[in-house]
Tab-separated table of C-alpha atoms and ligand atoms in Angstrom:
chain	number	residue	atom	x	y	z
A	6	MET	CA	-130.084	63.091	-159.676
A	7	LYS	CA	-131.398	65.535	-158.878
A	8	PRO	CA	-129.441	68.979	-159.685
A	9	PRO	CA	-126.471	70.298	-156.895
A	10	PRO	CA	-127.677	73.812	-154.751
A	11	THR	CA	-127.024	76.255	-156.958
A	12	GLY	CA	-129.003	79.214	-155.908
A	13	LEU	CA	-131.104	78.914	-159.640
A	14	PRO	CA	-134.642	77.611	-159.649
A	15	GLU	CA	-134.537	74.483	-159.437
A	16	HIS	CA	-135.840	73.883	-162.935
A	17	GLU	CA	-132.658	76.182	-164.514
A	18	ALA	CA	-130.869	74.077	-163.104
A	19	ARG	CA	-131.941	71.342	-164.918
A	20	ARG	CA	-132.191	72.776	-167.781
A	21	LEU	CA	-128.009	73.627	-167.606
A	22	LEU	CA	-127.829	70.037	-166.468
A	23	GLN	CA	-129.392	68.870	-169.378
A	24	LEU	CA	-127.381	71.071	-170.935
A	25	ALA	CA	-123.945	69.786	-169.508
A	26	THR	CA	-124.804	66.229	-169.658
A	27	GLY	CA	-125.919	66.154	-172.890
A	28	LEU	CA	-129.273	64.075	-171.290
A	29	ASP	CA	-132.680	64.748	-171.414
A	30	ALA	CA	-135.457	65.166	-167.586
A	31	ALA	CA	-135.350	61.616	-168.113
A	32	GLY	CA	-131.545	60.716	-168.982
A	33	LEU	CA	-130.531	62.473	-165.804
A	34	GLY	CA	-133.270	60.699	-163.556
A	35	LEU	CA	-131.013	58.229	-164.602
A	36	LEU	CA	-128.074	59.442	-164.035
A	37	ASP	CA	-125.872	58.610	-160.554
A	38	ALA	CA	-122.999	61.449	-160.385
A	39	LEU	CA	-121.025	63.572	-162.866
A	40	THR	CA	-117.977	62.903	-164.903
A	41	PRO	CA	-115.725	66.362	-163.982
A	42	GLU	CA	-116.087	67.759	-167.335
A	43	GLN	CA	-119.999	67.538	-166.969
A	44	SER	CA	-119.151	69.202	-163.336
A	45	THR	CA	-117.010	72.007	-164.538
A	46	ARG	CA	-119.643	71.988	-167.517
A	47	PHE	CA	-122.551	72.911	-165.940
A	48	GLU	CA	-120.605	75.293	-163.566
A	49	GLY	CA	-119.885	77.715	-166.342
A	50	TYR	CA	-122.859	77.329	-167.181
A	51	VAL	CA	-124.303	78.881	-163.466
A	52	ASP	CA	-121.965	80.955	-163.130
A	53	ARG	CA	-122.674	83.149	-165.890
A	54	ARG	CA	-126.565	82.341	-165.211
A	55	LEU	CA	-125.994	84.024	-161.957
A	56	ALA	CA	-124.259	87.096	-163.222
A	57	GLY	CA	-127.691	87.057	-165.378
A	58	GLU	CA	-126.828	86.020	-168.903
A	59	PRO	CA	-130.211	85.177	-169.912
A	60	LEU	CA	-131.006	81.276	-169.971
A	61	GLN	CA	-131.972	80.969	-173.435
A	62	TYR	CA	-128.634	82.438	-174.645
A	63	ILE	CA	-127.020	79.416	-172.555
A	64	GLU	CA	-128.881	77.131	-173.730
A	65	GLY	CA	-128.321	78.751	-177.760
A	66	THR	CA	-131.138	77.895	-178.831
A	67	VAL	CA	-135.282	78.213	-178.633
A	68	PRO	CA	-138.329	76.242	-179.141
A	69	PHE	CA	-140.695	78.552	-181.344
A	70	GLY	CA	-144.284	77.360	-181.846
A	71	PRO	CA	-143.393	74.083	-185.145
A	72	VAL	CA	-140.306	75.249	-184.875
A	73	GLU	CA	-136.265	75.388	-182.772
A	74	VAL	CA	-134.013	78.634	-183.734
A	75	LYS	CA	-130.088	79.510	-182.614
A	76	VAL	CA	-130.339	82.935	-180.053
A	77	ASP	CA	-127.276	84.802	-178.758
A	78	PRO	CA	-127.076	88.167	-177.634
A	79	ARG	CA	-127.285	89.087	-181.365
A	80	VAL	CA	-131.010	89.112	-180.982
A	81	LEU	CA	-133.963	88.498	-179.139
A	82	ILE	CA	-135.522	85.909	-177.200
A	83	PRO	CA	-138.551	84.856	-178.918
A	84	ARG	CA	-141.487	85.528	-176.499
A	85	PRO	CA	-144.773	83.815	-175.710
A	86	GLU	CA	-146.419	86.230	-177.258
A	87	THR	CA	-144.512	86.311	-180.442
A	88	GLU	CA	-146.665	82.694	-180.831
A	89	VAL	CA	-149.602	83.604	-180.284
A	90	LEU	CA	-148.802	86.399	-182.961
A	91	TRP	CA	-147.115	83.501	-185.301
A	92	GLU	CA	-150.638	81.251	-184.608
A	93	ARG	CA	-153.225	84.317	-185.139
A	94	ALA	CA	-151.306	85.366	-188.135
A	95	VAL	CA	-151.747	81.449	-189.173
A	96	CYS	CA	-155.516	81.333	-188.859
A	97	ALA	CA	-156.390	84.842	-190.798
A	98	LEU	CA	-153.992	83.646	-194.057
A	99	GLY	CA	-155.328	80.183	-193.762
A	100	THR	CA	-154.141	78.672	-197.261
A	101	ALA	CA	-150.662	80.140	-199.368
A	102	ASP	CA	-149.513	78.928	-202.749
A	103	ASP	CA	-146.824	80.090	-204.515
A	104	SER	CA	-147.578	83.815	-205.693
A	105	THR	CA	-148.608	83.733	-201.837
A	106	VAL	CA	-145.873	86.804	-200.167
A	107	ILE	CA	-145.389	87.037	-196.753
A	108	VAL	CA	-142.631	89.637	-195.652
A	109	ASP	CA	-141.065	89.762	-191.614
A	110	LEU	CA	-140.283	93.041	-190.705
A	111	GLY	CA	-137.848	93.138	-188.114
A	112	THR	CA	-136.680	89.017	-188.308
A	113	GLY	CA	-134.657	88.679	-185.189
A	114	SER	CA	-133.386	85.723	-184.911
A	115	GLY	CA	-136.039	84.689	-187.704
A	116	ALA	CA	-138.236	83.100	-185.581
A	117	LEU	CA	-141.006	84.156	-187.008
A	118	ALA	CA	-140.258	83.735	-190.709
A	119	LEU	CA	-139.503	80.569	-189.607
A	120	SER	CA	-142.026	79.257	-188.802
A	121	LEU	CA	-144.914	81.055	-191.359
A	122	LYS	CA	-142.591	79.442	-194.005
A	123	HIS	CA	-143.040	75.875	-191.798
A	124	ALA	CA	-146.464	76.728	-192.027
A	125	PHE	CA	-146.735	77.653	-195.702
A	126	PRO	CA	-144.113	75.700	-196.975
A	127	ALA	CA	-144.872	77.289	-200.775
A	128	ALA	CA	-145.484	80.719	-199.634
A	129	ARG	CA	-142.711	83.489	-200.359
A	130	VAL	CA	-141.122	84.432	-197.296
A	131	TYR	CA	-138.963	87.013	-197.110
A	132	ALA	CA	-136.946	87.823	-193.684
A	133	THR	CA	-135.895	91.839	-193.268
A	134	ASP	CA	-133.879	93.340	-190.919
A	135	ILE	CA	-132.144	96.041	-190.407
A	136	ASP	CA	-129.119	95.104	-187.789
A	137	PRO	CA	-126.343	92.901	-189.498
A	138	ASP	CA	-125.347	91.394	-186.893
A	139	ALA	CA	-128.960	89.809	-185.891
A	140	LEU	CA	-129.076	89.360	-189.535
A	141	ALA	CA	-126.336	86.971	-189.689
A	142	LEU	CA	-127.801	84.933	-187.486
A	143	ALA	CA	-131.462	85.244	-188.485
A	144	ARG	CA	-129.756	82.977	-192.051
A	145	GLU	CA	-127.973	80.759	-190.433
A	146	ASN	CA	-131.739	79.630	-188.635
A	147	VAL	CA	-133.777	80.092	-192.056
A	148	GLU	CA	-132.480	79.820	-195.008
A	149	GLN	CA	-131.813	76.386	-195.426
A	150	ALA	CA	-136.043	76.898	-195.374
A	151	GLY	CA	-135.526	78.836	-198.003
A	152	VAL	CA	-136.761	82.492	-196.609
A	153	SER	CA	-135.231	84.955	-198.211
A	154	VAL	CA	-133.607	87.090	-195.623
A	155	LEU	CA	-133.184	91.133	-196.790
A	156	ARG	CA	-131.393	94.039	-194.586
A	157	GLY	CA	-132.255	97.923	-194.254
A	158	ASP	CA	-134.778	100.185	-193.122
A	159	LEU	CA	-138.419	98.384	-192.809
A	160	PHE	CA	-139.265	99.204	-196.151
A	161	ASP	CA	-136.697	100.464	-197.440
A	162	ALA	CA	-135.379	96.390	-198.092
A	163	LEU	CA	-137.504	95.064	-199.900
A	164	PRO	CA	-137.719	95.645	-203.634
A	165	PHE	CA	-140.226	98.319	-204.943
A	166	GLY	CA	-141.657	95.744	-207.377
A	167	MET	CA	-143.869	94.114	-203.616
A	168	ARG	CA	-145.715	97.099	-203.067
A	169	GLY	CA	-149.257	95.841	-203.115
A	170	HIS	CA	-148.401	92.470	-203.150
A	171	VAL	CA	-148.427	91.093	-199.455
A	172	ASP	CA	-150.396	88.994	-198.552
A	173	LEU	CA	-149.278	89.214	-194.764
A	174	LEU	CA	-147.349	92.042	-193.432
A	175	ILE	CA	-145.956	90.457	-190.097
A	176	SER	CA	-143.602	92.239	-187.287
A	177	ASN	CA	-142.528	92.421	-183.773
A	178	PRO	CA	-140.673	95.895	-184.447
A	179	PRO	CA	-139.120	97.327	-181.446
A	180	TYR	CA	-141.930	99.465	-179.103
A	181	VAL	CA	-140.610	100.250	-175.843
A	182	ALA	CA	-140.512	104.086	-174.822
A	183	GLU	CA	-136.566	104.533	-174.110
A	184	ALA	CA	-137.461	105.602	-170.657
A	185	ASP	CA	-139.567	102.782	-169.902
A	186	GLU	CA	-138.374	99.630	-167.353
A	187	LEU	CA	-137.891	96.542	-168.079
A	188	PRO	CA	-136.221	93.974	-165.941
A	189	ALA	CA	-132.224	93.844	-165.738
A	190	GLU	CA	-131.435	91.031	-167.110
A	191	VAL	CA	-133.691	92.226	-170.341
A	192	ARG	CA	-132.242	95.562	-170.643
A	193	GLU	CA	-128.256	94.859	-170.078
A	194	ARG	CA	-128.149	91.027	-171.872
A	195	GLU	CA	-130.765	92.219	-174.945
A	196	PRO	CA	-129.649	93.817	-178.036
A	197	ALA	CA	-131.438	98.037	-176.975
A	198	ARG	CA	-131.548	98.287	-181.049
A	199	ALA	CA	-134.894	95.273	-180.521
A	200	LEU	CA	-136.186	96.217	-177.552
A	201	PHE	CA	-136.040	100.314	-177.974
A	202	ALA	CA	-138.394	102.709	-180.694
A	203	GLY	CA	-137.400	106.076	-179.352
A	204	PRO	CA	-138.798	108.380	-176.703
A	205	ASN	CA	-142.130	107.769	-176.523
A	206	GLY	CA	-141.944	103.712	-177.872
A	207	ASP	CA	-144.495	104.280	-180.970
A	208	GLU	CA	-141.874	105.731	-183.210
A	209	ILE	CA	-141.674	102.943	-185.395
A	210	LEU	CA	-145.074	102.274	-185.651
A	211	VAL	CA	-146.034	104.963	-186.543
A	212	ARG	CA	-143.477	104.194	-189.104
A	213	ILE	CA	-144.973	100.846	-190.289
A	214	ALA	CA	-148.295	102.562	-190.547
A	215	GLN	CA	-147.782	105.214	-192.796
A	216	GLN	CA	-146.469	102.249	-195.059
A	217	ALA	CA	-148.578	99.090	-194.612
A	218	PHE	CA	-151.022	100.350	-197.395
A	219	TYR	CA	-148.985	100.878	-199.325
A	220	TRP	CA	-147.499	96.982	-199.494
A	221	VAL	CA	-150.508	95.467	-198.836
A	222	LYS	CA	-152.697	94.016	-200.664
A	223	PRO	CA	-155.752	94.771	-200.798
A	224	GLY	CA	-157.070	91.003	-199.302
A	225	GLY	CA	-153.792	90.743	-197.651
A	226	TRP	CA	-153.663	91.181	-193.420
A	227	VAL	CA	-151.354	93.043	-191.069
A	228	PHE	CA	-150.309	91.244	-187.915
A	229	ILE	CA	-148.045	93.237	-185.533
A	230	GLU	CA	-147.023	92.780	-182.600
A	231	ILE	CA	-148.189	95.822	-179.959
A	232	GLY	CA	-147.462	97.150	-176.202
A	233	GLU	CA	-149.857	96.167	-173.817
A	234	THR	CA	-150.262	100.317	-173.809
A	235	GLN	CA	-151.115	100.619	-177.192
A	236	ALA	CA	-154.043	99.552	-177.977
A	237	ASP	CA	-155.731	102.388	-178.928
A	238	ARG	CA	-152.869	104.320	-180.787
A	239	ALA	CA	-152.678	101.093	-182.972
A	240	LEU	CA	-156.380	101.016	-183.720
A	241	GLU	CA	-155.778	105.152	-184.468
A	242	LEU	CA	-152.933	104.952	-186.645
A	243	PHE	CA	-154.196	101.605	-188.622
A	244	ALA	CA	-157.051	103.133	-189.294
A	245	ASP	CA	-157.065	101.714	-193.159
A	246	PHE	CA	-157.181	98.206	-192.456
A	247	GLN	CA	-160.191	96.815	-190.343
A	248	CYS	CA	-158.013	96.248	-187.726
A	249	VAL	CA	-158.878	94.184	-183.811
A	250	VAL	CA	-156.420	93.347	-180.996
A	251	TYR	CA	-156.004	90.208	-179.592
A	252	GLN	CA	-154.879	89.037	-176.137
A	253	ASP	CA	-151.442	87.662	-175.579
A	254	LEU	CA	-151.623	84.710	-172.545
A	255	ALA	CA	-151.777	87.120	-169.912
A	256	GLY	CA	-154.694	87.808	-171.212
A	257	ARG	CA	-152.866	91.696	-172.299
A	258	PRO	CA	-154.376	93.387	-175.622
A	259	ARG	CA	-150.914	92.945	-177.405
A	260	ILE	CA	-151.484	91.424	-181.313
A	261	LEU	CA	-152.909	94.448	-183.880
A	262	ALA	CA	-154.624	91.973	-186.966
A	263	GLY	CA	-155.598	94.105	-189.350
A	264	TYR	CA	-157.474	93.421	-192.905
A	265	ARG	CA	-156.943	95.381	-196.242
A	266	GLY	CA	-160.463	95.651	-197.440
A	267	GLU	CA	-160.296	94.495	-201.438
A	268	THR	CA	-160.794	98.430	-202.922
A	269	SER	CA	-157.548	99.595	-203.977
A	270	CYS	CA	-155.784	102.915	-202.987
A	271	VAL	CA	-153.596	105.437	-205.051
A	272	GLU	CA	-150.535	106.747	-202.712
A	273	GLY	CA	-151.412	110.456	-202.181
A	274	THR	CA	-155.232	110.348	-202.740
A	275	ARG	CA	-156.819	108.677	-199.519
U	174	LIG	C1	-138.377	93.560	-180.830
U	174	LIG	S1	-137.203	92.590	-182.118
U	174	LIG	C2	-137.753	91.391	-182.744
U	174	LIG	C3	-137.201	90.219	-183.582
U	174	LIG	C4	-138.331	88.727	-184.008
U	174	LIG	N1	-138.560	89.173	-184.607
U	174	LIG	C5	-139.086	87.940	-182.518
U	174	LIG	O1	-140.010	88.331	-182.569
U	174	LIG	O2	-137.966	87.496	-181.767
U	174	LIG	C6	-137.053	93.839	-183.127
U	174	LIG	C7	-136.116	93.743	-184.547
U	174	LIG	O3	-136.523	94.619	-185.340
U	174	LIG	C8	-135.195	94.889	-185.885
U	174	LIG	N2	-135.260	96.707	-186.117
U	174	LIG	C9	-135.249	98.028	-185.678
U	174	LIG	N3	-135.452	98.446	-185.877
U	174	LIG	C10	-135.263	98.730	-187.435
U	174	LIG	C11	-135.666	99.007	-188.680
U	174	LIG	N4	-136.152	100.387	-188.826
U	174	LIG	N5	-135.433	97.973	-190.382
U	174	LIG	C12	-135.434	97.171	-189.863
U	174	LIG	N6	-135.703	96.261	-189.027
U	174	LIG	C13	-135.955	96.354	-187.761
U	174	LIG	C14	-134.497	94.629	-184.540
U	174	LIG	O4	-133.027	95.085	-185.034
U	174	LIG	C15	-134.712	93.300	-184.375
U	174	LIG	O5	-134.268	92.433	-184.871
């Protein structure tokens, strides 16, 4: 059946109809009419969506690369550009064994950490966040897969002994400036702590760059998602690494990849 008129784009109404009926697209095609319960559920979902709630929060899950994660207003909704970050990082790292250390700083839903564990099952994967509410949901998404969840302010979440041993440091940090314009649905519905870095937008990026060199091992990688105007700044900040900026699916420069050369460095003497 076609969705009844709702005021929503048809593809959204279809997804909500699937949610209300528990049917997939093919099953929906064979359906003649909704039961009263399905109809009530559908109308409830439509009302929430028309009030501005993101579709993904209503559905409760989002596919991300090879995995699916639960999402709700405690966490940012994982975006397609972050799947490109994941893909690029997987290609760069190539292989992993049980000595490989992967750290996802600011994990939110845990999408990056979980999809990296999926790509490298033997690796030791750590998912960190400062926000206890986000971490509670991340735990639900990643702990069963064997990802370790740690709370703390950026690198403070990590055991000190991990310094110099990280093979892949990945992050999609907050990188929006406080005054930047965002769609109302994003600004009002997704967690501010996941979006805004400070007055300039690069504050968290700067803090990651200040420490990344000491945590990533020689021959390791850093992969960071950045705002589309931040490529030059990111290249400047991560000058200790051999860097390249990749584009997202829309052709915008959004992914900083840095390789840490094989020579080691003693803190304070660079
Ligand atoms: C843009 S979201 C990214 C979430 C997830 N990695 C993704 O790509 O969907 C940024 C995340 O960083 C977390 N965060 C913000 N400031 C942080 C800090 N100082 N230390 C650790 N995590 C932080 C936020 O709570 C949020 O979950």
